[in-house]
Amino acid sequence: MRTQIRIGNSLVQDGLASFDCWKSRLDPVDILEFSFRSGVQLDITDAAPTEFHFMDPSGTLQKVFQGQVDIVNSPYRARDKAVDFMKLPVYQTFFNVTPQEMILFALKRCGNRSAFLTPRDFPRKDAVSAAPNGFELVKQINRLWGTDYDPYFDEEEVFHWHELLDQKTMPLLAYGSNIISLEFDGTKGSLVTIGMPSITHSSYIGINHPDVPVSEALVDTVHHYTVSPGGIRTEVYFSIPA
C-alpha cells in the first residue's frame, strides 16, 4: 500500500490516480488536490473531514495532511484548518496582554484550542487589533513584540507560533543517491527526491550536492505529488539560513 485517504467515514487504500499536496511556511493554508482511479466510487460532500497518508521508503505510512473538502468535483480539493483562521476577523482592544494570550483568544474564537506557542517571556502590552483575519493578527503581534515566527497548522491541526525547533536528526538528501534533480541560485533552491512524507517545512534538511556549498538548508515549502507510472515524488523548496 502506497497511499491511504480517509474522507468522512470512507477509507480508500491505493485508490488515488493522482495527488498534489502543498505545505509551506510562506503560505499558511495547506492544500491537497486528488483524483481517484476508475472504479472508486465515493459520495464526497463539502466540508467532509479528510486525512491523507503515504508510505515512506522504509514502508512506514505517515500522515501528511488533515483538513476538509472544499471542491467536490474531480480533481477534488481539501484545505486545512488554516482556512478557518483566514476567515476570522479580529477587531479587539487588548489590555496588558502577552502575544500568546492574543493568539489563544483568536484560536478560541475559531474553535481551535490546540496550540504550540513559544515559551518565551514577553513584556505585557496594550494593543488594538483591526486584523481582517487571524494570520494578519499574528503579523501584527510579530511587529509589536519584534518577532518573526511563522504561523501555521500542522497535520494534526495544532497551531504553531514559535522559534525553529531543535532537531536531533534531519533527512539527508545526497547527489547520486536520492536527489533526482536540483536547482540552486546561491541563496535559494529546489530539489526533487523520492516520496518522503517525513520532510516538512520550517525544519532543516541535510544536503550533499556539488552545486550547494553548505550542508544544511531550511525547508520553506514541500510539494508531494504523483508521477507515472505509480510513483511518488517530494519537491522541496529551500533557503540557506543567513
Coordinates of N, CA and C in Angstrom, one line a residue:
M1 N 0.8 -1.2 0.0 CA 0.0 0.0 0.0 C 0.9 1.2 0.0
R2 N 0.6 2.1 -1.0 CA 1.4 3.4 -1.0 C 0.7 4.6 -0.5
T3 N -0.7 4.6 -0.6 CA -1.4 5.8 -0.2 C -2.7 5.3 0.6
Q4 N -3.1 6.2 1.5 CA -4.3 6.0 2.2 C -5.0 7.3 2.4
I5 N -6.3 7.4 2.0 CA -7.0 8.6 2.2 C -8.4 8.3 2.9
R6 N -8.7 9.1 3.9 CA -10.0 8.9 4.6 C -10.8 10.2 4.4
I7 N -12.0 10.0 3.9 CA -12.9 11.1 3.6 C -14.2 10.8 4.3
G8 N -14.5 11.6 5.4 CA -15.7 11.2 6.2 C -15.4 9.9 6.8
N9 N -16.4 8.9 6.6 CA -16.2 7.6 7.2 C -15.7 6.6 6.2
S10 N -15.3 7.1 5.0 CA -14.8 6.2 3.9 C -13.3 6.1 3.9
L11 N -12.7 4.9 3.9 CA -11.2 4.8 3.8 C -10.9 4.1 2.5
V12 N -10.0 4.8 1.7 CA -9.6 4.2 0.4 C -8.1 4.0 0.5
Q13 N -7.6 2.8 0.2 CA -6.2 2.4 0.1 C -5.8 2.2 -1.3
D14 N -4.7 2.9 -1.7 CA -4.2 2.8 -3.1 C -5.2 3.0 -4.1
G15 N -6.1 3.9 -3.9 CA -7.2 4.2 -4.8 C -7.0 5.5 -5.5
L16 N -5.9 6.3 -5.3 CA -5.7 7.6 -6.0 C -5.0 7.4 -7.3
A17 N -5.6 8.1 -8.3 CA -4.9 8.2 -9.6 C -3.8 9.2 -9.5
S18 N -4.0 10.3 -8.8 CA -3.0 11.4 -8.7 C -3.3 12.2 -7.4
F19 N -2.3 12.9 -6.9 CA -2.5 13.8 -5.8 C -1.4 14.9 -5.9
D20 N -1.7 16.0 -5.4 CA -0.7 17.1 -5.1 C -1.0 17.7 -3.7
C21 N 0.0 17.6 -2.9 CA -0.1 18.1 -1.5 C 0.9 19.2 -1.3
W22 N 0.5 20.4 -1.0 CA 1.3 21.6 -0.8 C 1.3 22.0 0.7
K23 N 2.5 22.2 1.2 CA 2.6 22.7 2.6 C 3.8 23.7 2.7
S24 N 3.5 24.9 3.3 CA 4.5 25.9 3.2 C 4.5 26.8 4.4
R25 N 5.7 27.2 4.9 CA 5.8 28.2 5.9 C 5.5 29.6 5.4
L26 N 5.5 29.8 4.1 CA 5.3 31.1 3.4 C 3.8 31.3 3.1
D27 N 3.0 30.3 3.0 CA 1.6 30.3 2.8 C 0.9 29.5 3.8
P28 N 0.1 30.0 4.7 CA -0.4 29.3 5.8 C -1.4 28.2 5.5
V29 N -2.0 28.1 4.3 CA -3.0 27.2 4.0 C -2.4 26.0 3.3
D30 N -2.5 24.8 3.9 CA -2.1 23.5 3.3 C -3.2 23.0 2.3
I31 N -2.8 22.5 1.2 CA -3.8 22.1 0.2 C -3.5 20.7 -0.3
L32 N -4.5 19.9 -0.5 CA -4.5 18.6 -1.1 C -5.4 18.5 -2.2
E33 N -4.9 18.3 -3.4 CA -5.8 18.0 -4.6 C -5.6 16.6 -5.0
F34 N -6.7 15.9 -5.4 CA -6.6 14.5 -5.7 C -7.7 14.0 -6.6
S35 N -7.4 12.9 -7.3 CA -8.4 12.3 -8.1 C -8.3 10.8 -7.9
F36 N -9.4 10.0 -8.1 CA -9.4 8.6 -7.9 C -9.2 7.8 -9.2
R37 N -8.8 6.6 -9.0 CA -8.7 5.7 -10.1 C -10.1 5.3 -10.5
S38 N -10.3 4.9 -11.8 CA -11.6 4.4 -12.2 C -12.0 3.2 -11.4
G39 N -13.3 3.2 -11.1 CA -13.8 2.1 -10.2 C -14.0 2.5 -8.8
V40 N -13.3 3.6 -8.4 CA -13.5 4.0 -7.0 C -14.7 5.0 -7.0
Q41 N -15.7 4.7 -6.3 CA -16.9 5.5 -6.2 C -17.2 5.9 -4.8
L42 N -17.1 7.3 -4.6 CA -17.4 7.8 -3.3 C -18.4 9.0 -3.4
D43 N -19.2 9.2 -2.5 CA -20.1 10.4 -2.4 C -19.4 11.4 -1.5
I44 N -18.7 12.3 -2.2 CA -17.9 13.3 -1.4 C -18.7 14.6 -1.3
T45 N -18.9 15.0 0.0 CA -19.6 16.2 0.3 C -18.7 17.4 0.7
D46 N -19.2 18.6 0.6 CA -18.5 19.7 1.0 C -18.2 19.7 2.5
A47 N -17.0 20.1 2.9 CA -16.6 20.1 4.3 C -16.4 18.7 4.9
A48 N -16.3 17.7 4.1 CA -16.0 16.3 4.7 C -14.6 16.3 5.2
P49 N -14.5 15.8 6.5 CA -13.1 15.7 7.1 C -12.3 14.8 6.2
T50 N -11.0 15.2 6.0 CA -10.1 14.4 5.1 C -8.7 14.2 5.8
E51 N -8.2 13.0 5.7 CA -6.9 12.7 6.2 C -6.2 12.0 5.0
F52 N -4.9 12.3 4.9 CA -4.1 11.7 3.8 C -2.8 11.2 4.3
H53 N -2.4 10.0 4.0 CA -1.1 9.4 4.4 C -0.5 8.8 3.1
F54 N 0.8 8.8 3.1 CA 1.5 8.0 2.1 C 2.8 7.3 2.7
M55 N 3.3 6.3 2.0 CA 4.3 5.5 2.6 C 5.7 6.0 2.3
D56 N 6.6 6.0 3.3 CA 8.0 6.4 3.1 C 8.8 5.3 2.5
P57 N 10.1 5.5 2.2 CA 10.9 4.5 1.6 C 11.1 3.2 2.4
S58 N 10.9 3.4 3.8 CA 11.1 2.3 4.7 C 9.8 1.4 4.8
G59 N 8.7 1.9 4.2 CA 7.5 1.2 4.3 C 6.5 1.6 5.4
T60 N 6.8 2.8 6.0 CA 6.0 3.3 7.1 C 5.0 4.3 6.5
L61 N 3.7 4.1 6.8 CA 2.7 5.0 6.4 C 2.7 6.2 7.3
Q62 N 2.7 7.4 6.7 CA 2.8 8.6 7.6 C 1.8 9.7 7.1
K63 N 1.1 10.3 8.1 CA 0.1 11.3 7.7 C 0.8 12.6 7.3
V64 N 0.3 13.2 6.2 CA 0.9 14.5 5.7 C -0.1 15.6 5.6
F65 N -1.4 15.2 5.8 CA -2.4 16.2 5.6 C -3.7 15.9 6.4
Q66 N -4.3 16.9 7.0 CA -5.6 16.8 7.6 C -6.4 18.1 7.3
G67 N -7.6 18.0 6.9 CA -8.4 19.2 6.6 C -9.8 18.8 6.2
Q68 N -10.4 19.6 5.3 CA -11.8 19.5 4.9 C -11.9 19.7 3.4
V69 N -12.8 18.9 2.8 CA -13.0 19.1 1.3 C -13.7 20.4 1.1
D70 N -13.3 21.1 0.0 CA -14.0 22.3 -0.4 C -14.2 22.4 -1.9
I71 N -13.7 21.4 -2.7 CA -14.1 21.3 -4.1 C -14.6 19.8 -4.2
V72 N -15.8 19.6 -4.6 CA -16.5 18.3 -4.6 C -16.6 17.6 -6.0
N73 N -15.9 18.2 -7.0 CA -15.8 17.6 -8.3 C -14.3 17.3 -8.6
S74 N -14.1 16.2 -9.3 CA -12.7 15.8 -9.6 C -12.0 16.7 -10.6
P75 N -10.8 17.1 -10.3 CA -10.0 16.8 -9.2 C -10.5 17.5 -7.9
Y76 N -10.7 16.7 -6.8 CA -11.2 17.2 -5.6 C -10.1 18.0 -4.9
R77 N -10.6 18.9 -3.9 CA -9.6 19.7 -3.2 C -10.0 19.7 -1.7
A78 N -9.0 19.6 -0.8 CA -9.2 19.8 0.6 C -8.2 20.8 1.1
R79 N -8.6 21.6 2.1 CA -7.7 22.6 2.7 C -7.7 22.4 4.2
D80 N -6.7 22.8 4.8 CA -6.5 22.5 6.3 C -7.2 23.6 7.2
K81 N -6.9 23.4 8.5 CA -7.6 24.3 9.5 C -7.2 25.7 9.3
A82 N -6.2 26.0 8.6 CA -5.8 27.4 8.4 C -6.9 28.3 7.8
V83 N -7.7 27.6 7.0 CA -8.8 28.3 6.3 C -9.7 29.0 7.3
D84 N -10.1 28.3 8.4 CA -10.9 28.9 9.4 C -10.3 30.2 10.0
F85 N -9.0 30.1 10.3 CA -8.2 31.2 10.8 C -8.2 32.4 9.8
M86 N -8.1 32.0 8.5 CA -8.1 33.1 7.5 C -9.5 33.8 7.4
K87 N -10.5 33.2 7.9 CA -11.9 33.8 7.8 C -12.2 34.5 9.1
L88 N -11.3 34.6 10.0 CA -11.7 35.1 11.3 C -11.2 36.6 11.5
P89 N -12.1 37.6 11.4 CA -11.7 38.9 11.6 C -11.5 39.1 13.1
V90 N -10.5 39.9 13.5 CA -10.2 40.2 14.9 C -10.1 41.7 15.1
Y91 N -11.3 42.2 15.6 CA -11.4 43.7 15.9 C -11.6 43.7 17.4
Q92 N -10.5 44.0 18.1 CA -10.5 43.9 19.5 C -9.4 44.8 20.2
T93 N -9.8 45.3 21.3 CA -8.8 46.1 22.1 C -8.3 45.1 23.2
F94 N -7.0 45.0 23.3 CA -6.4 44.2 24.4 C -5.6 45.0 25.4
F95 N -5.8 44.7 26.6 CA -5.1 45.4 27.7 C -4.2 44.5 28.5
N96 N -2.9 44.9 28.6 CA -2.0 44.2 29.5 C -1.9 42.7 29.1
V97 N -1.6 42.4 27.8 CA -1.6 41.0 27.3 C -0.2 40.7 26.8
T98 N 0.0 39.4 26.8 CA 1.2 38.8 26.1 C 0.8 38.4 24.7
P99 N 1.7 38.2 23.8 CA 1.3 37.7 22.4 C 0.6 36.4 22.5
Q100 N 1.1 35.5 23.4 CA 0.4 34.2 23.5 C -1.0 34.3 23.8
E101 N -1.4 35.2 24.7 CA -2.8 35.4 25.1 C -3.6 35.9 24.0
M102 N -3.1 36.8 23.1 CA -3.8 37.3 22.0 C -4.0 36.2 21.0
I103 N -3.1 35.3 20.8 CA -3.2 34.2 19.8 C -4.3 33.2 20.3
L104 N -4.2 32.9 21.6 CA -5.1 31.9 22.2 C -6.6 32.5 22.1
F105 N -6.7 33.8 22.3 CA -8.0 34.4 22.2 C -8.6 34.2 20.8
A106 N -7.8 34.4 19.7 CA -8.2 34.3 18.4 C -8.5 32.8 18.0
L107 N -7.6 31.9 18.5 CA -7.9 30.5 18.2 C -9.2 30.0 18.9
K108 N -9.4 30.4 20.1 CA -10.7 30.1 20.8 C -11.9 30.5 20.0
R109 N -11.8 31.7 19.4 CA -12.9 32.2 18.6 C -13.2 31.4 17.4
C110 N -12.2 30.7 16.8 CA -12.5 29.9 15.6 C -12.5 28.4 16.0
G111 N -12.7 28.1 17.2 CA -13.0 26.8 17.7 C -11.8 25.9 17.8
N112 N -10.6 26.4 17.8 CA -9.4 25.6 17.9 C -8.6 26.0 19.1
R113 N -8.3 25.0 20.0 CA -7.6 25.3 21.2 C -6.2 24.6 21.3
S114 N -5.9 23.8 20.3 CA -4.6 23.1 20.2 C -3.6 24.0 19.7
A115 N -2.6 24.3 20.5 CA -1.6 25.3 20.0 C -0.2 24.9 20.6
F116 N 0.8 25.2 19.9 CA 2.2 25.0 20.3 C 2.8 26.4 20.2
L117 N 2.9 27.2 21.3 CA 3.4 28.6 21.2 C 4.7 28.6 22.0
T118 N 5.5 29.6 21.5 CA 6.8 29.8 22.2 C 6.7 29.9 23.7
P119 N 7.5 29.3 24.5 CA 7.5 29.6 25.9 C 8.2 30.9 26.4
R120 N 8.7 31.6 25.4 CA 9.5 32.8 25.7 C 8.6 33.8 26.5
D121 N 9.2 34.5 27.4 CA 8.6 35.5 28.2 C 8.6 36.9 27.4
F122 N 7.5 37.5 27.3 CA 7.4 38.8 26.7 C 6.8 39.8 27.6
P123 N 7.2 41.1 27.5 CA 6.5 42.2 28.3 C 5.1 42.3 27.9
R124 N 4.3 42.6 28.9 CA 2.8 42.8 28.6 C 2.6 44.2 28.0
K125 N 1.6 44.2 27.0 CA 1.4 45.5 26.3 C -0.1 45.6 26.1
D126 N -0.5 46.9 25.8 CA -1.9 47.1 25.3 C -1.8 47.1 23.8
A127 N -2.8 46.6 23.2 CA -2.8 46.5 21.7 C -4.3 46.7 21.2
V128 N -4.4 47.3 20.0 CA -5.7 47.5 19.3 C -5.5 46.7 18.0
S129 N -6.4 45.7 17.8 CA -6.3 44.9 16.6 C -7.5 45.3 15.6
A130 N -7.2 45.5 14.4 CA -8.2 45.6 13.3 C -7.8 44.7 12.2
A131 N -7.4 43.4 12.6 CA -6.9 42.5 11.6 C -8.1 41.8 10.9
P132 N -8.0 41.7 9.6 CA -9.1 41.1 8.8 C -9.1 39.6 9.0
N133 N -8.1 39.0 9.5 CA -8.1 37.6 9.8 C -7.0 37.2 10.8
G134 N -7.0 36.0 11.3 CA -6.1 35.6 12.3 C -4.7 35.7 12.0
F135 N -4.3 35.4 10.7 CA -2.9 35.5 10.3 C -2.4 36.9 10.3
E136 N -3.3 37.8 9.9 CA -2.9 39.2 9.9 C -2.7 39.7 11.4
L137 N -3.5 39.1 12.3 CA -3.3 39.4 13.7 C -1.9 39.0 14.2
V138 N -1.5 37.8 13.7 CA -0.2 37.3 14.1 C 0.9 38.2 13.5
K139 N 0.7 38.6 12.3 CA 1.7 39.6 11.7 C 1.8 40.8 12.6
Q140 N 0.7 41.3 13.1 CA 0.7 42.5 13.9 C 1.4 42.2 15.2
I141 N 1.2 41.0 15.8 CA 1.9 40.6 17.0 C 3.4 40.5 16.8
N142 N 3.8 39.9 15.6 CA 5.2 39.9 15.3 C 5.9 41.3 15.3
R143 N 5.1 42.2 14.7 CA 5.7 43.6 14.7 C 5.7 44.2 16.1
L144 N 4.7 44.0 16.9 CA 4.6 44.7 18.2 C 5.7 44.2 19.1
W145 N 6.0 42.9 19.1 CA 6.9 42.3 20.0 C 8.3 42.0 19.3
G146 N 8.5 42.4 18.1 CA 9.8 42.2 17.4 C 10.2 40.8 17.1
T147 N 9.2 39.9 16.8 CA 9.5 38.5 16.5 C 9.2 38.3 15.0
D148 N 9.6 37.1 14.5 CA 9.4 36.8 13.1 C 8.9 35.3 12.9
Y149 N 8.2 34.8 13.9 CA 7.7 33.4 13.9 C 6.7 33.2 12.8
D150 N 6.8 32.1 12.1 CA 5.9 31.8 11.0 C 4.7 31.0 11.6
P151 N 3.4 31.5 11.5 CA 2.3 30.8 12.0 C 1.8 29.8 11.0
Y152 N 1.4 28.6 11.5 CA 0.9 27.5 10.6 C 0.2 26.5 11.5
F153 N -0.6 25.7 10.8 CA -1.2 24.5 11.4 C -0.5 23.2 10.9
D154 N -0.3 22.3 11.7 CA 0.4 21.0 11.3 C -0.7 20.0 10.9
E155 N -0.2 18.8 10.5 CA -1.2 17.8 10.0 C -2.0 17.2 11.1
E156 N -1.8 17.6 12.4 CA -2.7 17.2 13.5 C -3.6 18.3 13.9
E157 N -3.6 19.4 13.1 CA -4.4 20.6 13.3 C -4.0 21.4 14.6
V158 N -2.7 21.3 14.9 CA -2.2 22.0 16.0 C -1.6 23.3 15.4
F159 N -1.9 24.5 16.1 CA -1.4 25.7 15.6 C 0.0 26.0 16.2
H160 N 0.9 26.5 15.3 CA 2.3 26.7 15.7 C 2.7 28.2 15.6
W161 N 3.4 28.7 16.6 CA 4.0 30.0 16.6 C 5.1 30.0 17.6
H162 N 6.3 29.8 17.0 CA 7.5 29.6 17.9 C 8.8 29.7 17.1
E163 N 9.9 29.6 17.7 CA 11.2 29.5 17.1 C 11.3 28.2 16.3
L164 N 12.2 28.2 15.4 CA 12.5 26.9 14.7 C 13.0 25.9 15.8
L165 N 12.4 24.7 15.7 CA 12.7 23.7 16.7 C 14.1 23.0 16.5
D166 N 14.7 22.7 17.6 CA 15.9 21.9 17.6 C 15.6 20.5 17.0
Q167 N 16.5 20.0 16.2 CA 16.3 18.7 15.5 C 17.5 17.8 16.0
K168 N 17.1 16.6 16.4 CA 18.1 15.6 16.7 C 18.6 14.9 15.5
T169 N 17.7 14.8 14.5 CA 18.1 14.2 13.2 C 17.4 15.0 12.1
M170 N 18.0 14.8 10.9 CA 17.4 15.5 9.8 C 17.5 14.6 8.5
P171 N 16.6 14.7 7.6 CA 16.7 13.9 6.4 C 17.9 14.4 5.6
L172 N 18.7 13.4 5.1 CA 19.9 13.7 4.2 C 19.5 13.4 2.8
L173 N 19.7 14.4 2.0 CA 19.5 14.3 0.5 C 20.8 14.5 -0.2
A174 N 21.2 13.5 -1.0 CA 22.5 13.4 -1.5 C 22.5 13.2 -3.0
Y175 N 23.5 13.9 -3.6 CA 23.8 13.7 -5.1 C 24.2 12.2 -5.4
G176 N 23.6 11.7 -6.4 CA 23.9 10.3 -6.7 C 23.2 9.3 -5.9
S177 N 22.4 9.7 -4.9 CA 21.7 8.8 -4.1 C 20.1 9.0 -4.2
N178 N 19.6 10.0 -3.5 CA 18.2 10.2 -3.5 C 17.8 11.6 -4.1
I179 N 18.7 12.4 -4.6 CA 18.3 13.6 -5.3 C 18.1 13.3 -6.8
I180 N 16.9 13.6 -7.3 CA 16.6 13.3 -8.7 C 17.0 14.5 -9.5
S181 N 16.7 15.7 -9.0 CA 17.1 16.9 -9.7 C 17.3 18.0 -8.7
L182 N 18.0 19.1 -9.1 CA 18.3 20.2 -8.1 C 18.6 21.5 -8.9
E183 N 18.0 22.6 -8.4 CA 18.3 23.9 -8.9 C 18.7 24.8 -7.7
F184 N 19.7 25.6 -7.9 CA 20.1 26.5 -6.8 C 20.7 27.8 -7.3
D185 N 20.3 28.9 -6.8 CA 20.8 30.2 -7.3 C 21.8 30.9 -6.3
G186 N 22.2 30.2 -5.3 CA 23.2 30.8 -4.4 C 22.6 31.0 -3.0
T187 N 21.3 31.3 -2.9 CA 20.6 31.5 -1.7 C 19.4 30.7 -1.5
K188 N 18.7 30.4 -2.6 CA 17.5 29.6 -2.6 C 17.6 28.5 -3.7
G189 N 16.8 27.5 -3.5 CA 16.8 26.4 -4.5 C 15.6 25.5 -4.3
S190 N 15.6 24.5 -5.2 CA 14.6 23.4 -5.1 C 15.2 22.1 -5.5
L191 N 14.7 21.1 -5.0 CA 15.1 19.7 -5.4 C 14.0 18.8 -5.5
V192 N 14.1 17.7 -6.2 CA 13.1 16.7 -6.3 C 13.8 15.4 -5.8
T193 N 13.1 14.7 -4.9 CA 13.6 13.4 -4.3 C 12.4 12.4 -4.4
I194 N 12.7 11.2 -3.9 CA 11.7 10.2 -3.8 C 10.7 10.6 -2.8
G195 N 9.5 10.0 -2.8 CA 8.4 10.4 -1.9 C 8.9 10.3 -0.4
M196 N 9.0 11.4 0.3 CA 9.4 11.4 1.7 C 8.5 12.2 2.5
P197 N 7.5 11.5 3.1 CA 6.5 12.2 4.0 C 7.1 12.9 5.2
S198 N 8.2 12.4 5.6 CA 8.8 13.0 6.8 C 9.4 14.4 6.7
I199 N 9.6 14.8 5.4 CA 10.1 16.2 5.2 C 9.0 17.2 5.3
T200 N 9.2 18.2 6.2 CA 8.2 19.2 6.4 C 8.8 20.5 6.5
H201 N 8.0 21.6 6.2 CA 8.5 22.9 6.2 C 8.9 23.4 7.6
S202 N 9.6 24.5 7.7 CA 10.1 25.0 9.0 C 11.0 24.1 9.7
S203 N 11.7 23.2 9.0 CA 12.7 22.3 9.6 C 13.9 22.3 8.6
Y204 N 15.0 21.7 9.1 CA 16.2 21.6 8.3 C 16.4 20.3 7.6
I205 N 17.0 20.3 6.5 CA 17.4 19.1 5.8 C 18.9 19.2 5.6
G206 N 19.5 18.0 5.5 CA 20.9 17.9 5.1 C 21.0 17.8 3.6
I207 N 22.0 18.5 3.0 CA 22.1 18.4 1.5 C 23.6 18.1 1.2
N208 N 23.8 17.1 0.4 CA 25.2 16.8 -0.1 C 25.1 16.8 -1.6
H209 N 25.5 17.9 -2.2 CA 25.4 18.1 -3.6 C 26.5 19.1 -4.1
P210 N 27.2 18.8 -5.2 CA 28.3 19.7 -5.6 C 27.9 21.1 -5.9
D211 N 26.6 21.4 -6.2 CA 26.2 22.7 -6.5 C 25.7 23.5 -5.3
V212 N 25.7 22.9 -4.2 CA 25.2 23.6 -3.0 C 26.4 23.6 -2.0
P213 N 26.9 24.8 -1.6 CA 28.2 24.8 -0.8 C 28.0 24.6 0.7
V214 N 26.7 24.4 1.1 CA 26.5 24.2 2.6 C 25.9 22.8 2.8
S215 N 25.9 22.4 4.0 CA 25.4 21.0 4.3 C 24.0 21.0 4.9
E216 N 23.5 22.2 5.3 CA 22.1 22.3 5.8 C 21.3 23.4 5.2
A217 N 20.0 23.2 5.0 CA 19.1 24.2 4.4 C 17.8 24.2 5.1
L218 N 17.2 25.3 5.1 CA 15.8 25.4 5.8 C 14.8 25.1 4.7
V219 N 13.8 24.3 5.1 CA 12.7 23.9 4.2 C 11.7 25.0 4.2
D220 N 11.4 25.6 3.1 CA 10.3 26.7 3.0 C 9.0 26.1 2.6
T221 N 9.0 25.2 1.6 CA 7.8 24.6 1.0 C 8.0 23.2 0.6
V222 N 7.0 22.4 0.8 CA 7.1 21.0 0.4 C 5.9 20.7 -0.5
H223 N 6.2 19.9 -1.6 CA 5.2 19.5 -2.5 C 5.3 18.0 -2.8
H224 N 4.3 17.3 -2.3 CA 4.3 15.8 -2.5 C 3.3 15.6 -3.7
Y225 N 3.7 14.7 -4.7 CA 2.9 14.6 -5.8 C 3.2 13.2 -6.5
T226 N 2.3 12.8 -7.4 CA 2.4 11.6 -8.1 C 3.1 11.8 -9.5
V227 N 3.8 10.7 -9.9 CA 4.3 10.7 -11.3 C 4.0 9.3 -11.9
S228 N 3.9 9.2 -13.2 CA 3.6 8.0 -13.8 C 4.9 7.1 -14.0
P229 N 4.8 5.8 -13.9 CA 3.6 5.1 -13.5 C 3.6 4.7 -12.0
G230 N 2.8 5.3 -11.3 CA 2.6 4.9 -9.9 C 3.6 5.4 -8.9
G231 N 4.4 6.3 -9.3 CA 5.5 6.8 -8.3 C 5.0 8.0 -7.5
I232 N 5.8 8.3 -6.5 CA 5.5 9.5 -5.6 C 6.8 10.2 -5.5
R233 N 6.8 11.5 -5.6 CA 7.9 12.4 -5.5 C 7.7 13.5 -4.5
T234 N 8.7 14.0 -3.9 CA 8.7 15.1 -3.0 C 9.6 16.2 -3.5
E235 N 9.0 17.4 -3.8 CA 9.7 18.5 -4.2 C 9.9 19.5 -3.0
V236 N 11.1 19.9 -2.8 CA 11.5 20.7 -1.6 C 12.0 22.0 -2.1
Y237 N 11.4 23.1 -1.6 CA 11.9 24.4 -1.9 C 12.7 24.9 -0.6
F238 N 13.9 25.3 -0.7 CA 14.7 25.5 0.5 C 15.5 26.8 0.3
S239 N 15.9 27.3 1.5 CA 16.8 28.5 1.5 C 17.9 28.3 2.5
I240 N 19.0 29.1 2.3 CA 20.2 29.0 3.1 C 20.1 30.0 4.2
P241 N 20.1 29.5 5.5 CA 20.0 30.5 6.6 C 21.1 31.5 6.5
A242 N 20.8 32.8 6.9 CA 21.8 33.8 6.9 C 22.8 33.6 8.0

